[in-house]
Amino acid sequence: MKGSSRSWLTSKLIYSRQEPRLCKTCLTAARRRFTSTTTVKSDPPPPPPSAGFARLTNRALLSVHGRDATHFLQGLTTSNIRPPSSSPSQPGYYSGFLNAQGRVLYDVFIYPGKNPTQTQGSPEDPSYLIDVDKAQANALWTHLKRFKLRAKLNIRTIDPEEGTVWATWNDDDTSTSTTSPDLKLEPPSIDCPDPRAPGMGRRIITFKNQPALQTLAAESSTSAYDLRRILRGVPQGHDEIISGDALPQESNMDHMSAVDFRKGCYVGQELTIRTHHTGVVRKRILPVQMYQGERPPEELKYDPYTSMEIPRTPYNIARLSTRGRSAGKWLKGVGNVGLALCRLEIMTDVKVTEEGGQWSPEHEFKINWTSEGSEQGTHQRELKVKAFVPEWHRNRVGVRDMHRQQEG
């Protein structure tokens, strides 16, 4: 009897030292209880004003300074930061860093020239500031360090108090001046036109101990700026240009002046150039509008009073009434509008090939997803979605085709 009791007690002790085990159903329920919802339901921001400025708190700055800085960045970025001497100098460039497979890692603005963040090396050496998604700043620093090797340069992350990124815009300003008449900037501030799309305004960098940005317009929030950007079909950052997965052309970086197809070699160039010369880009990021009901919207229109719940993570877009391959992928949005990676010949009237695609004005598309909440449990959700091709897209496609014919 004693032996059997001892055996029973030993087995209990051994069992008690094992890791606790939960069945799959219990584990799933526990995860739902402690994870946030995959649906965005918050008060949408008001429509962005026609003129304004915003402090971009979701951006960070890195400094690259040293004798080899220009050569170093020229071999890693898609833009030509070393243009011919006959070309006028630019205050900044929109650009990207790719991996060896030609996928986008980081989309950035690069500002050449001396600035107060230079703390090491000769003041005569080339210096650059890199404006990047704040969530990717450390990863970009690591990426640059990986390729530095014996290059004579210094790389450092700029403290938010040392430099601030701003965006300004004015829809009524039709001038082509390289500086904005509405701004009152003092040196050594940086004032750079945003070339990505019409109406995107300017990027401004101010530095420590400088007076606050002064402009004739009222200050807006970062969310108002992001809404304005989404309505123009301009993706930005790792939430929309998915790092390590997105292609430059699919992310419209060729349309947004980020890729110079005539510059020399850089990391990821081979696939980018091949795609450019074939001219076949089947998917692109476009602005989309979510809706409910029978009639799709005729034009892209933001509704600040919507009560729609939208997914905050990427989900596939499918045809409403028929099965088939995915028509695209929802990326990110606010209110009833957002950005999605769309198959052009399925979701739009754009023809990628001479044969054309399967698009028809009667076709509708949807997103299905599961929302998870701590109290309500899970819910199956569905919204219809319609893609819109901005006019500047169509215009720049025509310019690109003309340049390709000239190169051929």
mmCIF file of C-alpha atoms in Angstrom, residues 2-321:
data_model
loop_
_atom_site.group_PDB
_atom_site.id
_atom_site.type_symbol
_atom_site.label_atom_id
_atom_site.label_comp_id
_atom_site.label_asym_id
_atom_site.label_seq_id
_atom_site.Cartn_x
_atom_site.Cartn_y
_atom_site.Cartn_z
ATOM 1 C CA LYS A 2 2.778 2.363 0.945
ATOM 2 C CA GLY A 3 4.582 1.600 -2.286
ATOM 3 C CA SER A 4 1.540 2.334 -4.380
ATOM 4 C CA SER A 5 0.942 5.592 -2.484
ATOM 5 C CA ARG A 6 4.545 6.624 -3.002
ATOM 6 C CA SER A 7 4.244 5.810 -6.707
ATOM 7 C CA TRP A 8 1.075 7.879 -6.970
ATOM 8 C CA LEU A 9 2.683 10.807 -5.133
ATOM 9 C CA THR A 10 5.805 10.678 -7.314
ATOM 10 C CA SER A 11 3.744 10.731 -10.467
ATOM 11 C CA LYS A 12 1.842 13.791 -9.197
ATOM 12 C CA LEU A 13 5.081 15.613 -8.391
ATOM 13 C CA ILE A 14 6.507 14.875 -11.819
ATOM 14 C CA TYR A 15 3.293 16.031 -13.477
ATOM 15 C CA SER A 16 3.274 19.249 -11.453
ATOM 16 C CA ARG A 17 6.716 20.187 -12.814
ATOM 17 C CA GLN A 18 5.585 19.953 -16.403
ATOM 18 C CA GLU A 19 4.544 23.010 -18.376
ATOM 19 C CA PRO A 20 0.798 23.625 -18.155
ATOM 20 C CA ARG A 21 -1.090 22.537 -21.233
ATOM 21 C CA LEU A 22 -4.183 24.087 -22.769
ATOM 22 C CA CYS A 23 -6.332 22.635 -25.464
ATOM 23 C CA LYS A 24 -6.493 24.524 -28.755
ATOM 24 C CA THR A 25 -9.951 25.951 -28.027
ATOM 25 C CA CYS A 26 -8.925 27.337 -24.626
ATOM 26 C CA LEU A 27 -5.686 28.764 -26.015
ATOM 27 C CA THR A 28 -7.523 30.582 -28.807
ATOM 28 C CA ALA A 29 -10.010 32.033 -26.323
ATOM 29 C CA ALA A 30 -7.186 33.227 -24.090
ATOM 30 C CA ARG A 31 -5.466 34.957 -26.971
ATOM 31 C CA ARG A 32 -8.665 36.727 -27.961
ATOM 32 C CA ARG A 33 -9.120 37.931 -24.405
ATOM 33 C CA PHE A 34 -5.751 39.622 -24.238
ATOM 34 C CA THR A 35 -5.304 40.835 -27.816
ATOM 35 C CA SER A 36 -6.722 44.055 -29.208
ATOM 36 C CA THR A 37 -9.334 44.131 -31.922
ATOM 37 C CA THR A 38 -8.288 43.811 -35.556
ATOM 38 C CA THR A 39 -10.901 46.413 -36.444
ATOM 39 C CA VAL A 40 -10.541 50.171 -36.298
ATOM 40 C CA LYS A 41 -13.531 51.958 -34.794
ATOM 41 C CA SER A 42 -12.702 55.507 -33.784
ATOM 42 C CA ASP A 43 -13.866 59.001 -34.564
ATOM 43 C CA PRO A 44 -12.570 59.849 -38.055
ATOM 44 C CA PRO A 45 -10.655 63.134 -38.345
ATOM 45 C CA PRO A 46 -12.339 66.094 -40.044
ATOM 46 C CA PRO A 47 -11.562 66.686 -43.716
ATOM 47 C CA PRO A 48 -8.079 68.179 -44.124
ATOM 48 C CA PRO A 49 -7.995 71.919 -44.825
ATOM 49 C CA SER A 50 -7.031 73.209 -48.262
ATOM 50 C CA ALA A 51 -4.023 74.937 -46.694
ATOM 51 C CA GLY A 52 -2.153 73.938 -43.569
ATOM 52 C CA PHE A 53 0.910 72.441 -41.983
ATOM 53 C CA ALA A 54 1.533 69.481 -39.696
ATOM 54 C CA ARG A 55 4.331 68.215 -37.494
ATOM 55 C CA LEU A 56 4.992 64.659 -38.694
ATOM 56 C CA THR A 57 5.504 62.891 -35.374
ATOM 57 C CA ASN A 58 5.617 59.507 -37.141
ATOM 58 C CA ARG A 59 8.886 60.378 -38.923
ATOM 59 C CA ALA A 60 12.505 60.203 -37.733
ATOM 60 C CA LEU A 61 15.825 61.546 -39.009
ATOM 61 C CA LEU A 62 19.178 59.840 -39.561
ATOM 62 C CA SER A 63 22.435 61.585 -40.399
ATOM 63 C CA VAL A 64 25.075 60.283 -42.834
ATOM 64 C CA HIS A 65 28.191 62.443 -42.868
ATOM 65 C CA GLY A 66 31.676 61.845 -44.199
ATOM 66 C CA ARG A 67 34.005 61.779 -47.167
ATOM 67 C CA ASP A 68 32.389 58.682 -48.702
ATOM 68 C CA ALA A 69 28.760 59.582 -47.874
ATOM 69 C CA THR A 70 27.695 60.410 -51.441
ATOM 70 C CA HIS A 71 29.222 57.290 -53.000
ATOM 71 C CA PHE A 72 27.820 55.175 -50.155
ATOM 72 C CA LEU A 73 24.207 56.321 -50.550
ATOM 73 C CA GLN A 74 24.422 56.322 -54.351
ATOM 74 C CA GLY A 75 24.986 52.560 -54.269
ATOM 75 C CA LEU A 76 22.088 51.855 -51.912
ATOM 76 C CA THR A 77 19.239 54.115 -53.036
ATOM 77 C CA THR A 78 16.934 54.175 -56.057
ATOM 78 C CA SER A 79 17.294 57.904 -56.762
ATOM 79 C CA ASN A 80 20.303 59.653 -58.220
ATOM 80 C CA ILE A 81 21.720 61.774 -55.426
ATOM 81 C CA ARG A 82 24.766 62.534 -57.581
ATOM 82 C CA PRO A 83 23.168 64.112 -60.676
ATOM 83 C CA PRO A 84 25.216 65.501 -63.601
ATOM 84 C CA SER A 85 26.928 68.831 -62.955
ATOM 85 C CA SER A 86 24.726 70.404 -65.619
ATOM 86 C CA SER A 87 21.588 69.629 -63.595
ATOM 87 C CA PRO A 88 20.431 72.125 -60.963
ATOM 88 C CA SER A 89 20.949 71.063 -57.363
ATOM 89 C CA GLN A 90 17.907 69.900 -55.431
ATOM 90 C CA PRO A 91 17.089 70.487 -51.749
ATOM 91 C CA GLY A 92 15.940 66.890 -51.395
ATOM 92 C CA TYR A 93 14.988 63.624 -53.066
ATOM 93 C CA TYR A 94 12.261 61.060 -52.550
ATOM 94 C CA SER A 95 13.972 57.660 -52.686
ATOM 95 C CA GLY A 96 14.006 54.076 -51.465
ATOM 96 C CA PHE A 97 16.285 51.358 -50.128
ATOM 97 C CA LEU A 98 15.787 47.903 -51.674
ATOM 98 C CA ASN A 99 16.954 44.425 -50.764
ATOM 99 C CA ALA A 100 18.904 42.235 -53.179
ATOM 100 C CA GLN A 101 15.642 40.825 -54.589
ATOM 101 C CA GLY A 102 14.426 44.303 -55.540
ATOM 102 C CA ARG A 103 11.835 44.568 -52.758
ATOM 103 C CA VAL A 104 11.356 47.852 -50.922
ATOM 104 C CA LEU A 105 12.807 47.981 -47.427
ATOM 105 C CA TYR A 106 12.405 51.686 -46.645
ATOM 106 C CA ASP A 107 10.897 54.650 -48.505
ATOM 107 C CA VAL A 108 12.657 57.861 -47.504
ATOM 108 C CA PHE A 109 13.396 61.495 -48.243
ATOM 109 C CA ILE A 110 17.090 62.391 -48.519
ATOM 110 C CA TYR A 111 18.272 65.964 -47.940
ATOM 111 C CA PRO A 112 21.848 66.826 -49.007
ATOM 112 C CA GLY A 113 23.851 69.668 -47.521
ATOM 113 C CA LYS A 114 25.310 70.893 -44.274
ATOM 114 C CA ASN A 115 23.081 70.887 -41.197
ATOM 115 C CA PRO A 116 23.440 71.414 -37.432
ATOM 116 C CA THR A 117 23.340 67.678 -36.701
ATOM 117 C CA GLN A 118 26.934 67.235 -37.938
ATOM 118 C CA THR A 119 28.976 66.492 -34.823
ATOM 119 C CA GLN A 120 31.919 64.534 -36.229
ATOM 120 C CA GLY A 121 34.270 64.716 -39.189
ATOM 121 C CA SER A 122 35.227 67.623 -41.378
ATOM 122 C CA PRO A 123 32.570 70.275 -42.051
ATOM 123 C CA GLU A 124 33.649 70.179 -45.701
ATOM 124 C CA ASP A 125 32.666 66.519 -46.120
ATOM 125 C CA PRO A 126 29.314 65.620 -47.762
ATOM 126 C CA SER A 127 26.409 65.389 -45.354
ATOM 127 C CA TYR A 128 22.874 63.990 -45.727
ATOM 128 C CA LEU A 129 19.739 63.742 -43.614
ATOM 129 C CA ILE A 130 17.418 60.781 -44.172
ATOM 130 C CA ASP A 131 13.718 61.209 -43.320
ATOM 131 C CA VAL A 132 12.205 57.765 -42.601
ATOM 132 C CA ASP A 133 9.214 56.132 -40.921
ATOM 133 C CA LYS A 134 9.837 56.393 -37.173
ATOM 134 C CA ALA A 135 9.054 52.704 -36.646
ATOM 135 C CA GLN A 136 11.814 51.794 -39.123
ATOM 136 C CA ALA A 137 14.553 54.179 -37.975
ATOM 137 C CA ASN A 138 16.528 51.613 -35.971
ATOM 138 C CA ALA A 139 16.206 49.004 -38.716
ATOM 139 C CA LEU A 140 17.477 51.487 -41.317
ATOM 140 C CA TRP A 141 20.420 52.390 -39.069
ATOM 141 C CA THR A 142 21.304 48.682 -38.860
ATOM 142 C CA HIS A 143 20.911 48.333 -42.639
ATOM 143 C CA LEU A 144 23.304 51.206 -43.285
ATOM 144 C CA LYS A 145 25.836 49.880 -40.774
ATOM 145 C CA ARG A 146 25.766 46.531 -42.535
ATOM 146 C CA PHE A 147 27.020 48.105 -45.779
ATOM 147 C CA LYS A 148 29.388 50.654 -44.256
ATOM 148 C CA LEU A 149 32.418 48.359 -44.066
ATOM 149 C CA ARG A 150 35.475 50.638 -44.444
ATOM 150 C CA ALA A 151 33.647 53.653 -45.859
ATOM 151 C CA LYS A 152 34.755 56.944 -44.315
ATOM 152 C CA LEU A 153 31.506 58.211 -42.838
ATOM 153 C CA ASN A 154 29.454 58.466 -39.665
ATOM 154 C CA ILE A 155 25.866 57.250 -39.269
ATOM 155 C CA ARG A 156 23.683 58.263 -36.360
ATOM 156 C CA THR A 157 20.048 58.608 -35.380
ATOM 157 C CA ILE A 158 18.946 62.189 -34.737
ATOM 158 C CA ASP A 159 17.185 62.889 -31.447
ATOM 159 C CA PRO A 160 13.646 64.291 -31.994
ATOM 160 C CA GLU A 161 14.702 67.458 -30.173
ATOM 161 C CA GLU A 162 17.512 68.051 -32.679
ATOM 162 C CA GLY A 163 15.381 67.974 -35.815
ATOM 163 C CA THR A 164 11.672 68.050 -36.663
ATOM 164 C CA VAL A 165 9.908 67.011 -39.881
ATOM 165 C CA TRP A 166 6.967 69.098 -41.092
ATOM 166 C CA ALA A 167 4.626 69.007 -44.073
ATOM 167 C CA THR A 168 2.968 72.091 -45.543
ATOM 168 C CA TRP A 169 0.441 72.481 -48.340
ATOM 169 C CA ASN A 170 -1.711 75.076 -50.054
ATOM 170 C CA ASP A 171 -4.097 74.023 -52.782
ATOM 171 C CA ASP A 172 -4.478 77.635 -53.941
ATOM 172 C CA ASP A 173 -0.736 78.037 -54.586
ATOM 173 C CA THR A 174 -0.081 77.172 -58.249
ATOM 174 C CA SER A 175 3.423 78.650 -58.418
ATOM 175 C CA THR A 176 6.395 76.510 -59.427
ATOM 176 C CA SER A 177 8.841 78.299 -57.141
ATOM 177 C CA THR A 178 11.433 76.212 -55.320
ATOM 178 C CA THR A 179 10.466 77.954 -52.075
ATOM 179 C CA SER A 180 7.080 78.626 -50.545
ATOM 180 C CA PRO A 181 5.981 82.267 -50.182
ATOM 181 C CA ASP A 182 3.717 81.297 -47.273
ATOM 182 C CA LEU A 183 6.623 80.139 -45.100
ATOM 183 C CA LYS A 184 8.895 82.173 -42.915
ATOM 184 C CA LEU A 185 11.989 80.026 -42.492
ATOM 185 C CA GLU A 186 15.323 80.887 -40.998
ATOM 186 C CA PRO A 187 18.605 79.145 -41.865
ATOM 187 C CA PRO A 188 19.560 76.361 -41.595
ATOM 188 C CA SER A 189 16.000 75.061 -42.152
ATOM 189 C CA ILE A 190 15.425 72.756 -45.132
ATOM 190 C CA ASP A 191 12.576 73.477 -47.565
ATOM 191 C CA CYS A 192 11.947 70.708 -50.108
ATOM 192 C CA PRO A 193 9.071 70.278 -52.607
ATOM 193 C CA ASP A 194 7.279 66.954 -52.206
ATOM 194 C CA PRO A 195 7.432 65.442 -55.724
ATOM 195 C CA ARG A 196 5.284 62.395 -55.093
ATOM 196 C CA ALA A 197 1.962 63.750 -56.368
ATOM 197 C CA PRO A 198 0.301 67.076 -57.216
ATOM 198 C CA GLY A 199 -0.895 68.894 -54.122
ATOM 199 C CA MET A 200 1.462 67.153 -51.702
ATOM 200 C CA GLY A 201 3.069 70.477 -50.814
ATOM 201 C CA ARG A 202 6.487 70.638 -49.191
ATOM 202 C CA ARG A 203 8.659 68.914 -46.595
ATOM 203 C CA ILE A 204 10.295 71.165 -44.019
ATOM 204 C CA ILE A 205 13.078 70.310 -41.558
ATOM 205 C CA THR A 206 13.676 72.621 -38.599
ATOM 206 C CA PHE A 207 16.447 72.232 -36.049
ATOM 207 C CA LYS A 208 17.004 72.725 -32.349
ATOM 208 C CA ASN A 209 16.925 76.295 -30.992
ATOM 209 C CA GLN A 210 15.087 77.541 -34.062
ATOM 210 C CA PRO A 211 11.790 79.420 -33.701
ATOM 211 C CA ALA A 212 8.583 77.496 -34.331
ATOM 212 C CA LEU A 213 7.450 77.076 -37.919
ATOM 213 C CA GLN A 214 5.566 80.165 -39.039
ATOM 214 C CA THR A 215 3.073 80.035 -41.867
ATOM 215 C CA LEU A 216 -0.089 81.812 -42.923
ATOM 216 C CA ALA A 217 -2.088 78.584 -42.580
ATOM 217 C CA ALA A 218 -3.340 76.839 -39.443
ATOM 218 C CA GLU A 219 -1.620 73.836 -37.912
ATOM 219 C CA SER A 220 -3.193 70.433 -38.557
ATOM 220 C CA SER A 221 -2.616 67.003 -37.066
ATOM 221 C CA THR A 222 -0.540 64.149 -38.456
ATOM 222 C CA SER A 223 -3.767 62.190 -39.014
ATOM 223 C CA ALA A 224 -5.176 65.031 -41.143
ATOM 224 C CA TYR A 225 -2.017 64.990 -43.253
ATOM 225 C CA ASP A 226 -2.212 61.190 -43.623
ATOM 226 C CA LEU A 227 -5.835 61.464 -44.736
ATOM 227 C CA ARG A 228 -4.863 64.038 -47.342
ATOM 228 C CA ARG A 229 -2.086 61.742 -48.536
ATOM 229 C CA ILE A 230 -4.395 58.712 -48.756
ATOM 230 C CA LEU A 231 -6.960 60.621 -50.808
ATOM 231 C CA ARG A 232 -4.211 61.354 -53.341
ATOM 232 C CA GLY A 233 -3.142 57.718 -53.492
ATOM 233 C CA VAL A 234 0.299 58.288 -51.969
ATOM 234 C CA PRO A 235 1.536 55.373 -49.814
ATOM 235 C CA GLN A 236 4.153 55.911 -47.123
ATOM 236 C CA GLY A 237 5.873 53.868 -44.447
ATOM 237 C CA HIS A 238 5.973 50.186 -43.582
ATOM 238 C CA ASP A 239 2.195 49.879 -43.028
ATOM 239 C CA GLU A 240 1.478 50.721 -46.648
ATOM 240 C CA ILE A 241 4.708 49.919 -48.475
ATOM 241 C CA ILE A 242 5.240 46.575 -46.748
ATOM 242 C CA SER A 243 8.933 46.182 -45.998
ATOM 243 C CA GLY A 244 10.625 43.288 -47.773
ATOM 244 C CA ASP A 245 7.501 42.465 -49.797
ATOM 245 C CA ALA A 246 6.483 45.509 -51.874
ATOM 246 C CA LEU A 247 7.978 46.238 -55.283
ATOM 247 C CA PRO A 248 8.888 49.840 -56.221
ATOM 248 C CA GLN A 249 6.570 49.966 -59.239
ATOM 249 C CA GLU A 250 3.663 48.357 -57.383
ATOM 250 C CA SER A 251 4.135 51.006 -54.679
ATOM 251 C CA ASN A 252 4.073 53.803 -57.314
ATOM 252 C CA MET A 253 7.629 54.820 -56.456
ATOM 253 C CA ASP A 254 8.388 55.103 -60.179
ATOM 254 C CA HIS A 255 5.444 57.517 -60.551
ATOM 255 C CA MET A 256 6.520 59.441 -57.438
ATOM 256 C CA SER A 257 10.029 60.348 -58.668
ATOM 257 C CA ALA A 258 11.798 57.868 -56.391
ATOM 258 C CA VAL A 259 13.510 55.781 -59.097
ATOM 259 C CA ASP A 260 16.124 56.999 -61.560
ATOM 260 C CA PHE A 261 16.306 54.403 -64.349
ATOM 261 C CA ARG A 262 19.462 55.924 -65.845
ATOM 262 C CA LYS A 263 21.744 55.869 -62.800
ATOM 263 C CA GLY A 264 24.410 53.251 -62.183
ATOM 264 C CA CYS A 265 24.236 50.115 -60.096
ATOM 265 C CA TYR A 266 22.556 49.963 -56.704
ATOM 266 C CA VAL A 267 21.237 47.181 -54.499
ATOM 267 C CA GLY A 268 18.063 45.698 -56.037
ATOM 268 C CA GLN A 269 18.498 47.404 -59.415
ATOM 269 C CA GLU A 270 18.250 44.322 -61.650
ATOM 270 C CA LEU A 271 14.595 43.445 -61.070
ATOM 271 C CA THR A 272 13.577 47.118 -60.985
ATOM 272 C CA ILE A 273 15.138 47.844 -64.374
ATOM 273 C CA ARG A 274 13.778 44.639 -65.922
ATOM 274 C CA THR A 275 10.249 45.473 -64.794
ATOM 275 C CA HIS A 276 10.625 48.995 -66.171
ATOM 276 C CA HIS A 277 11.681 47.822 -69.624
ATOM 277 C CA THR A 278 8.996 45.146 -69.899
ATOM 278 C CA GLY A 279 6.414 47.763 -68.945
ATOM 279 C CA VAL A 280 4.145 45.210 -67.257
ATOM 280 C CA VAL A 281 3.051 46.269 -63.760
ATOM 281 C CA ARG A 282 -0.090 44.326 -62.959
ATOM 282 C CA LYS A 283 -0.684 45.691 -59.453
ATOM 283 C CA ARG A 284 -0.463 49.167 -57.964
ATOM 284 C CA ILE A 285 -1.417 50.852 -54.724
ATOM 285 C CA LEU A 286 -4.564 52.931 -55.285
ATOM 286 C CA PRO A 287 -6.973 54.915 -53.118
ATOM 287 C CA VAL A 288 -10.148 52.988 -52.357
ATOM 288 C CA GLN A 289 -13.477 53.758 -50.765
ATOM 289 C CA MET A 290 -15.395 51.402 -48.512
ATOM 290 C CA TYR A 291 -19.167 51.370 -48.837
ATOM 291 C CA GLN A 292 -22.329 49.486 -47.938
ATOM 292 C CA GLY A 293 -25.452 49.156 -49.992
ATOM 293 C CA GLU A 294 -26.237 48.386 -53.606
ATOM 294 C CA ARG A 295 -24.757 51.362 -55.452
ATOM 295 C CA PRO A 296 -20.965 51.867 -55.551
ATOM 296 C CA PRO A 297 -19.643 55.429 -55.242
ATOM 297 C CA GLU A 298 -18.991 57.302 -58.489
ATOM 298 C CA GLU A 299 -16.137 59.384 -57.076
ATOM 299 C CA LEU A 300 -13.732 59.097 -54.175
ATOM 300 C CA LYS A 301 -15.274 60.989 -51.273
ATOM 301 C CA TYR A 302 -14.284 61.023 -47.623
ATOM 302 C CA ASP A 303 -17.075 60.867 -45.051
ATOM 303 C CA PRO A 304 -16.002 62.282 -41.663
ATOM 304 C CA TYR A 305 -19.248 61.091 -40.060
ATOM 305 C CA THR A 306 -19.019 57.445 -41.022
ATOM 306 C CA SER A 307 -19.526 54.759 -38.402
ATOM 307 C CA MET A 308 -17.819 52.058 -40.469
ATOM 308 C CA GLU A 309 -15.413 49.664 -38.841
ATOM 309 C CA ILE A 310 -12.440 48.917 -41.059
ATOM 310 C CA PRO A 311 -9.636 46.356 -40.712
ATOM 311 C CA ARG A 312 -6.314 47.679 -39.487
ATOM 312 C CA THR A 313 -4.235 44.848 -40.933
ATOM 313 C CA PRO A 314 -3.905 43.705 -44.575
ATOM 314 C CA TYR A 315 -6.730 41.533 -45.928
ATOM 315 C CA ASN A 316 -7.387 40.112 -49.374
ATOM 316 C CA ILE A 317 -9.948 41.767 -51.634
ATOM 317 C CA ALA A 318 -12.262 39.353 -53.450
ATOM 318 C CA ARG A 319 -14.977 39.575 -56.064
ATOM 319 C CA LEU A 320 -18.399 40.061 -54.564
ATOM 320 C CA SER A 321 -20.369 37.377 -56.395
#
